[in-house]
């Protein structure tokens, strides 16, 4: 039995070596080449380049705190929110008292009455969620319009323009890209 | 099929009393270790006993009364399982004791030469060896199994077969075997001993019914492995529950870790004790049932194999048709008088002692008043039938008279250069087509005509075959008849196929062919020429009346020599497996309810919200645990009759049978304990036990 | 569950059923050496590989040789992954300049990836260099998946063949699984993912200037990099402002493709497929979700074709699909239920979104959770730790069933076939016939091997959890009450069944967790593979009996129901007490 095992070690080592070259090197490199050729923007991280350089990635959320910007979802990354080098969720269990405590604090910070939209007061899975729900955007619309002295209709139009629907009308959820919306807001009107 | 009513009542008071004592004797570790599932319960009982002592001394993890009652019921579980086994064994032992009475030391007359008038010496039966010759006379008990060398006699085999009518045994042919322990009623026999002392049929039977030689069958071993694994799983489930619950206590800040007593109780309830406790009883009882039906199997494996049979090879004669074919007409060819044919046929049959031969003599006498002649007067020599020539007859001076199967006679005619008249074939065809057997008669090679032998299909046999078919078993009729005749009888009897003009080689070849197709074949046989086929078949049932060769080749012997017994054997084999399977399913389904009883009881102190899982609304946590344990113990007792009798067997296709048994034992096993545990809980609460 | 959730659920099921059938037929061709189309292009590569490795691919192996080849290949694989991780600091393709991996974590990760578990005791983007991701992890994503498929092919041959000791050639099965199944599908999926926005680059990261710099409390570190504590023992912080965003990326798409297709699940990033770069759009969510179950489901049909009776494949497929559909429904239902604590905190009555991404929603996350635990994938697109108690329990139970509801590529089917052996055993007894599966008699040896296969994972899960409760580091658990217990139970259920998903709040990088977990993953993989191969060897040597009306049909609804019942009963009976102390207690407390 041991002899058979030793016999198999040679092909095992060679197989592992060639498989490594094939699947570990040739495959990802070929994909990198193919990606760069076919979809260079996406392969490079869907970066948004403005006059001032890279403003972010269309797929990665950013922290916003001032009233003039739409805020994204709470982020649990450390040490600061939306740390795109160390994605993380809060991992608070459903019965963990820290969860309602944190949520209650965020609810209190929202302006306007009524129950808070769920996504605005709960931390995302990645800590980098680029989206909020249309309800989450609507809840902030008044604040942003006030802060920017813009007619709410203009802001609402921008929100609508940055709202994506469901795939095929049923797959996934409708969502608003916060970074792109905020960049569009900045482009549309000077902030106060 | 008529069933002999020789079975004892299920709970014979004597056996119950015996088993009641035996169940305590089985408490030794050695006898418990044979059954892994029950062994764990045994260990659990000892463990809880120690805990009870500890509690009594005031250092217990739980009140003494509770620990002690759990411990008592665990012991009861072990005892009940022992009792079930002892009951099954007791039934076997009762039968063995009766048999052993036959083995009383008889003396035998050992002959020096194979003749009746040879000098002999009186010896004890147990000193006889294979090959010895003994003389047995009327009133003697036959000293050992053997083959009759000379003589014809009537034998009372009731002691072994339970059949009170005496049977005829004679030298030569297929009724030449005698069994040790049976009694000669008339005449005398010279018997060649065929078994060493201790290996006789009777000895084998005794050891079988006693269960002494009962080896576990492959299926039983496989089931044991499965049950042991399940037991192991539950052992781990319960063992890990203690640290897990201790952690939960630390987390919730209330309650206490599950006690070892409760964990042991939970474990015993979850472990498949119901089937584990009844498993050996089921096996022993299955063997017992087989013996009750008059079949001795050489191994339990053969019984299980019987349940798997796909193809049954059945002898036509005696199984499908009544043993005796009757001559019913003489059909002469052109140019031959019917009377001439009758006379020739009669002459050719004079020495033929088969029922067919005799019926020809009788018919000739009835129709034409021809009287039988004495062969000696005619200077005749008798030519016996052999399976190879398939001819018999007499040689008279200047006349060679033969009768036999059409192809054999035709071959003979061709050899003698005789023309075969066309109307002969027509007559053969006609007889065969109507399901009769054509028998040709020839004189000096010239075919004279056909004797029409009529076959009579047994009543009710058609229904039996339909039953078998619904179970997925194919029946093949084996006959020496020509294909046409065979087809007609096959159609009338409702068999699936037939093997016509069967020679021993053809039978063997057919069995091998089925086996190569991956089928399990069973066959019955009695003659020496059946021996190779019996040996080849997966299940070979030899008739007790048959030759010693046949009995040794097969793996079962039918004491009643009833060829349809195979059907019963199949049923018993299937029933044995079904009982095991159904009780396994029942046992495992029971666990769901037991969880609902015990989980809330042991965890409610830690997480009170788990109390909602107590769907049965049991009185207290302690009474919940105790009720589950009591139910678990009592269910063994309640199922003893089922284990001994076997589950009800109805011939059904596999899928239907599965649905039926899943419904009864799966769903039943799920629901029954809810009611049972609740009921016991009410009683316990009323009695104030816990 | 609303109408839209239901539509998504049904749409996904339909898509899975439709897509797995043709793929199954294709895979059967691959293992039966029949022309499959791709062999015209890749045939020369295949033959070249054999020549380079000095393998006579036409020489078949008996079960022992096959098992030894599996062990040899995997043992070297574990060593290689360990070595690359430890040495990554000195190796190229390390743009972030990451140091060698901690030895405990490296051991755990090596075992984890070789066993197709892909449990992550590390945070992807902060621990592993690009070279490690490619040369160690991606390679094992292929090899471990192909190993599972090869073992499965050997078991199927054992069932299909008669009276032989030969089960095929491991190297050939490994190579063909990789070349003709895993690699082509990965290429297709990777391109689709890049199109949708998954990065595929050798660059380590991009740096963006934040539109709005963010203020935060920065922990104060002492000279050696440890946090400084204040008088109360809390880490000292100082106010700081972050103006840049360093966006980690790399060759993500190629790894994500194979991690889903090979039921690996080890993510490029810490949060796995919840990360917008791994799973940026609903469409990628759909494609990856499909990729998770596609091959394991298709293998059922390949099995049917290879044993010469497609209905047998359908029966196993239906048993898996019905179980999956049931558990997925329950999970979606549980996640659609609002958390009463949040309602009290002033949040609109809606599905819990803590630990979920907006683009997938609660239903898309719950469906993924069911799929990833049904298959032994383990990748997540939401944080299971933050699921409702029952929403977390159903995926946990799916793992505890032994990863046979589709299960891992290859391993799921061979696990399910072992359950089928047990099911026919019980059923065979109940119809009064020596049990047989596909004409092979089930005898004590097969029962023994089946028992081993079925017992090991529950043993590991329960004993690991108990051990952690007693001896694990007390601060590993991040949530109080029964949920903390659930975290440990989930972890060992995941590792003990080679799944890899986690209640991620658990800190699993300590020596206890990395070693105990590593052992659990190792044992549950190889102590299953060896008995499975032994059983295959024993089955191959038997005659194949012809089925008749007396044989229990193993393609009808009754058998499907029985098979599901056996899987459920074994799983439920084993884990009910533990689940009662975890998610059940939590649920009952939460929804009083």
mmCIF file with all atom_site columns, C-alpha atoms in Angstrom, chain C residues 394-493:
data_model
loop_
_atom_site.group_PDB
_atom_site.id
_atom_site.type_symbol
_atom_site.label_atom_id
_atom_site.label_alt_id
_atom_site.label_comp_id
_atom_site.label_asym_id
_atom_site.label_entity_id
_atom_site.label_seq_id
_atom_site.pdbx_PDB_ins_code
_atom_site.Cartn_x
_atom_site.Cartn_y
_atom_site.Cartn_z
_atom_site.occupancy
_atom_site.B_iso_or_equiv
_atom_site.pdbx_formal_charge
_atom_site.auth_seq_id
_atom_site.auth_comp_id
_atom_site.auth_asym_id
_atom_site.auth_atom_id
_atom_site.pdbx_PDB_model_num
ATOM 1   C CA . UNK C 1 394 ? -32.554 26.616 7.826  1.00 0.00 ? 394 UNK C CA 1
ATOM 2   C CA . UNK C 1 395 ? -29.212 27.156 6.066  1.00 0.00 ? 395 UNK C CA 1
ATOM 3   C CA . UNK C 1 396 ? -27.485 25.651 9.101  1.00 0.00 ? 396 UNK C CA 1
ATOM 4   C CA . UNK C 1 397 ? -29.728 22.599 8.915  1.00 0.00 ? 397 UNK C CA 1
ATOM 5   C CA . UNK C 1 398 ? -29.065 22.311 5.183  1.00 0.00 ? 398 UNK C CA 1
ATOM 6   C CA . UNK C 1 399 ? -25.395 21.882 6.034  1.00 0.00 ? 399 UNK C CA 1
ATOM 7   C CA . UNK C 1 400 ? -26.167 19.529 8.897  1.00 0.00 ? 400 UNK C CA 1
ATOM 8   C CA . UNK C 1 401 ? -28.085 17.250 6.557  1.00 0.00 ? 401 UNK C CA 1
ATOM 9   C CA . UNK C 1 402 ? -24.639 16.248 5.331  1.00 0.00 ? 402 UNK C CA 1
ATOM 10  C CA . UNK C 1 403 ? -24.298 18.499 2.284  1.00 0.00 ? 403 UNK C CA 1
ATOM 11  C CA . UNK C 1 404 ? -26.298 16.179 0.096  1.00 0.00 ? 404 UNK C CA 1
ATOM 12  C CA . UNK C 1 405 ? -29.013 18.547 -1.076 1.00 0.00 ? 405 UNK C CA 1
ATOM 13  C CA . UNK C 1 406 ? -27.035 19.060 -4.275 1.00 0.00 ? 406 UNK C CA 1
ATOM 14  C CA . UNK C 1 407 ? -24.000 19.353 -2.009 1.00 0.00 ? 407 UNK C CA 1
ATOM 15  C CA . UNK C 1 408 ? -20.487 19.907 -3.248 1.00 0.00 ? 408 UNK C CA 1
ATOM 16  C CA . UNK C 1 409 ? -19.533 19.133 -6.836 1.00 0.00 ? 409 UNK C CA 1
ATOM 17  C CA . UNK C 1 410 ? -19.251 15.380 -6.811 1.00 0.00 ? 410 UNK C CA 1
ATOM 18  C CA . UNK C 1 411 ? -19.270 15.099 -3.045 1.00 0.00 ? 411 UNK C CA 1
ATOM 19  C CA . UNK C 1 412 ? -22.947 16.027 -2.843 1.00 0.00 ? 412 UNK C CA 1
ATOM 20  C CA . UNK C 1 413 ? -23.970 13.302 -5.221 1.00 0.00 ? 413 UNK C CA 1
ATOM 21  C CA . UNK C 1 414 ? -21.773 10.647 -3.713 1.00 0.00 ? 414 UNK C CA 1
ATOM 22  C CA . UNK C 1 415 ? -23.105 11.614 -0.301 1.00 0.00 ? 415 UNK C CA 1
ATOM 23  C CA . UNK C 1 416 ? -26.667 11.405 -1.554 1.00 0.00 ? 416 UNK C CA 1
ATOM 24  C CA . UNK C 1 417 ? -26.023 8.032  -3.178 1.00 0.00 ? 417 UNK C CA 1
ATOM 25  C CA . UNK C 1 418 ? -24.818 6.796  0.189  1.00 0.00 ? 418 UNK C CA 1
ATOM 26  C CA . UNK C 1 419 ? -28.090 8.018  1.692  1.00 0.00 ? 419 UNK C CA 1
ATOM 27  C CA . UNK C 1 420 ? -29.856 6.217  -1.141 1.00 0.00 ? 420 UNK C CA 1
ATOM 28  C CA . UNK C 1 421 ? -28.080 3.036  -0.094 1.00 0.00 ? 421 UNK C CA 1
ATOM 29  C CA . UNK C 1 422 ? -29.405 3.477  3.433  1.00 0.00 ? 422 UNK C CA 1
ATOM 30  C CA . UNK C 1 423 ? -32.867 4.307  2.120  1.00 0.00 ? 423 UNK C CA 1
ATOM 31  C CA . UNK C 1 424 ? -33.034 1.200  -0.057 1.00 0.00 ? 424 UNK C CA 1
ATOM 32  C CA . UNK C 1 425 ? -31.773 -0.804 2.854  1.00 0.00 ? 425 UNK C CA 1
ATOM 33  C CA . UNK C 1 426 ? -34.653 0.218  5.081  1.00 0.00 ? 426 UNK C CA 1
ATOM 34  C CA . UNK C 1 427 ? -37.117 0.112  2.202  1.00 0.00 ? 427 UNK C CA 1
ATOM 35  C CA . UNK C 1 428 ? -35.837 -3.247 1.026  1.00 0.00 ? 428 UNK C CA 1
ATOM 36  C CA . UNK C 1 429 ? -36.436 -4.713 4.431  1.00 0.00 ? 429 UNK C CA 1
ATOM 37  C CA . UNK C 1 430 ? -39.910 -3.238 4.502  1.00 0.00 ? 430 UNK C CA 1
ATOM 38  C CA . UNK C 1 431 ? -40.880 -4.913 1.232  1.00 0.00 ? 431 UNK C CA 1
ATOM 39  C CA . UNK C 1 432 ? -39.300 -8.167 2.313  1.00 0.00 ? 432 UNK C CA 1
ATOM 40  C CA . UNK C 1 433 ? -36.354 -8.340 -0.026 1.00 0.00 ? 433 UNK C CA 1
ATOM 41  C CA . UNK C 1 434 ? -32.628 -8.201 0.417  1.00 0.00 ? 434 UNK C CA 1
ATOM 42  C CA . UNK C 1 435 ? -32.035 -4.548 -0.359 1.00 0.00 ? 435 UNK C CA 1
ATOM 43  C CA . UNK C 1 436 ? -30.515 -3.704 -3.691 1.00 0.00 ? 436 UNK C CA 1
ATOM 44  C CA . UNK C 1 437 ? -29.716 -0.416 -5.390 1.00 0.00 ? 437 UNK C CA 1
ATOM 45  C CA . UNK C 1 438 ? -29.479 -0.366 -9.176 1.00 0.00 ? 438 UNK C CA 1
ATOM 46  C CA . UNK C 1 439 ? -29.291 -4.140 -9.076 1.00 0.00 ? 439 UNK C CA 1
ATOM 47  C CA . UNK C 1 440 ? -26.421 -4.215 -6.591 1.00 0.00 ? 440 UNK C CA 1
ATOM 48  C CA . UNK C 1 441 ? -27.101 -6.057 -3.389 1.00 0.00 ? 441 UNK C CA 1
ATOM 49  C CA . UNK C 1 442 ? -26.524 -3.993 -0.268 1.00 0.00 ? 442 UNK C CA 1
ATOM 50  C CA . UNK C 1 443 ? -24.658 -6.185 2.159  1.00 0.00 ? 443 UNK C CA 1
ATOM 51  C CA . UNK C 1 444 ? -22.930 -5.650 5.498  1.00 0.00 ? 444 UNK C CA 1
ATOM 52  C CA . UNK C 1 445 ? -19.823 -4.107 3.938  1.00 0.00 ? 445 UNK C CA 1
ATOM 53  C CA . UNK C 1 446 ? -21.789 -1.439 2.083  1.00 0.00 ? 446 UNK C CA 1
ATOM 54  C CA . UNK C 1 447 ? -23.839 -0.731 5.182  1.00 0.00 ? 447 UNK C CA 1
ATOM 55  C CA . UNK C 1 448 ? -20.693 -0.299 7.214  1.00 0.00 ? 448 UNK C CA 1
ATOM 56  C CA . UNK C 1 449 ? -19.198 2.148  4.725  1.00 0.00 ? 449 UNK C CA 1
ATOM 57  C CA . UNK C 1 450 ? -22.492 4.004  4.403  1.00 0.00 ? 450 UNK C CA 1
ATOM 58  C CA . UNK C 1 451 ? -22.689 4.289  8.176  1.00 0.00 ? 451 UNK C CA 1
ATOM 59  C CA . UNK C 1 452 ? -19.190 5.772  8.269  1.00 0.00 ? 452 UNK C CA 1
ATOM 60  C CA . UNK C 1 453 ? -20.018 8.305  5.596  1.00 0.00 ? 453 UNK C CA 1
ATOM 61  C CA . UNK C 1 454 ? -23.238 9.367  7.251  1.00 0.00 ? 454 UNK C CA 1
ATOM 62  C CA . UNK C 1 455 ? -21.927 9.436  10.823 1.00 0.00 ? 455 UNK C CA 1
ATOM 63  C CA . UNK C 1 456 ? -18.678 11.341 10.493 1.00 0.00 ? 456 UNK C CA 1
ATOM 64  C CA . UNK C 1 457 ? -20.041 14.819 9.671  1.00 0.00 ? 457 UNK C CA 1
ATOM 65  C CA . UNK C 1 458 ? -22.592 14.928 12.534 1.00 0.00 ? 458 UNK C CA 1
ATOM 66  C CA . UNK C 1 459 ? -19.929 13.637 14.916 1.00 0.00 ? 459 UNK C CA 1
ATOM 67  C CA . UNK C 1 460 ? -17.526 16.376 13.883 1.00 0.00 ? 460 UNK C CA 1
ATOM 68  C CA . UNK C 1 461 ? -20.203 19.059 14.016 1.00 0.00 ? 461 UNK C CA 1
ATOM 69  C CA . UNK C 1 462 ? -21.484 18.127 17.463 1.00 0.00 ? 462 UNK C CA 1
ATOM 70  C CA . UNK C 1 463 ? -18.193 17.253 19.084 1.00 0.00 ? 463 UNK C CA 1
ATOM 71  C CA . UNK C 1 464 ? -16.521 20.352 17.648 1.00 0.00 ? 464 UNK C CA 1
ATOM 72  C CA . UNK C 1 465 ? -19.303 22.560 19.000 1.00 0.00 ? 465 UNK C CA 1
ATOM 73  C CA . UNK C 1 466 ? -19.190 20.884 22.405 1.00 0.00 ? 466 UNK C CA 1
ATOM 74  C CA . UNK C 1 467 ? -15.438 21.271 22.502 1.00 0.00 ? 467 UNK C CA 1
ATOM 75  C CA . UNK C 1 468 ? -15.705 24.930 21.576 1.00 0.00 ? 468 UNK C CA 1
ATOM 76  C CA . UNK C 1 469 ? -18.320 25.436 24.304 1.00 0.00 ? 469 UNK C CA 1
ATOM 77  C CA . UNK C 1 470 ? -15.944 23.980 26.870 1.00 0.00 ? 470 UNK C CA 1
ATOM 78  C CA . UNK C 1 471 ? -12.481 24.854 25.657 1.00 0.00 ? 471 UNK C CA 1
ATOM 79  C CA . UNK C 1 472 ? -12.830 27.484 22.950 1.00 0.00 ? 472 UNK C CA 1
ATOM 80  C CA . UNK C 1 473 ? -11.617 31.025 23.543 1.00 0.00 ? 473 UNK C CA 1
ATOM 81  C CA . UNK C 1 474 ? -14.537 32.766 25.263 1.00 0.00 ? 474 UNK C CA 1
ATOM 82  C CA . UNK C 1 475 ? -14.191 35.963 23.219 1.00 0.00 ? 475 UNK C CA 1
ATOM 83  C CA . UNK C 1 476 ? -14.511 34.205 19.844 1.00 0.00 ? 476 UNK C CA 1
ATOM 84  C CA . UNK C 1 477 ? -18.261 34.596 19.958 1.00 0.00 ? 477 UNK C CA 1
ATOM 85  C CA . UNK C 1 478 ? -19.520 38.079 19.116 1.00 0.00 ? 478 UNK C CA 1
ATOM 86  C CA . UNK C 1 479 ? -23.197 37.826 19.997 1.00 0.00 ? 479 UNK C CA 1
ATOM 87  C CA . UNK C 1 480 ? -24.746 37.198 23.390 1.00 0.00 ? 480 UNK C CA 1
ATOM 88  C CA . UNK C 1 481 ? -27.362 34.600 24.362 1.00 0.00 ? 481 UNK C CA 1
ATOM 89  C CA . UNK C 1 482 ? -28.367 31.638 22.252 1.00 0.00 ? 482 UNK C CA 1
ATOM 90  C CA . UNK C 1 483 ? -27.095 33.393 19.154 1.00 0.00 ? 483 UNK C CA 1
ATOM 91  C CA . UNK C 1 484 ? -23.543 33.059 20.393 1.00 0.00 ? 484 UNK C CA 1
ATOM 92  C CA . UNK C 1 485 ? -24.069 29.332 20.653 1.00 0.00 ? 485 UNK C CA 1
ATOM 93  C CA . UNK C 1 486 ? -25.513 29.362 17.143 1.00 0.00 ? 486 UNK C CA 1
ATOM 94  C CA . UNK C 1 487 ? -22.306 30.963 15.904 1.00 0.00 ? 487 UNK C CA 1
ATOM 95  C CA . UNK C 1 488 ? -20.249 28.028 17.175 1.00 0.00 ? 488 UNK C CA 1
ATOM 96  C CA . UNK C 1 489 ? -22.736 25.421 16.026 1.00 0.00 ? 489 UNK C CA 1
ATOM 97  C CA . UNK C 1 490 ? -22.891 27.034 12.616 1.00 0.00 ? 490 UNK C CA 1
ATOM 98  C CA . UNK C 1 491 ? -19.096 27.115 12.369 1.00 0.00 ? 491 UNK C CA 1
ATOM 99  C CA . UNK C 1 492 ? -18.606 23.440 13.111 1.00 0.00 ? 492 UNK C CA 1
ATOM 100 C CA . UNK C 1 493 ? -21.605 22.418 11.043 1.00 0.00 ? 493 UNK C CA 1
#
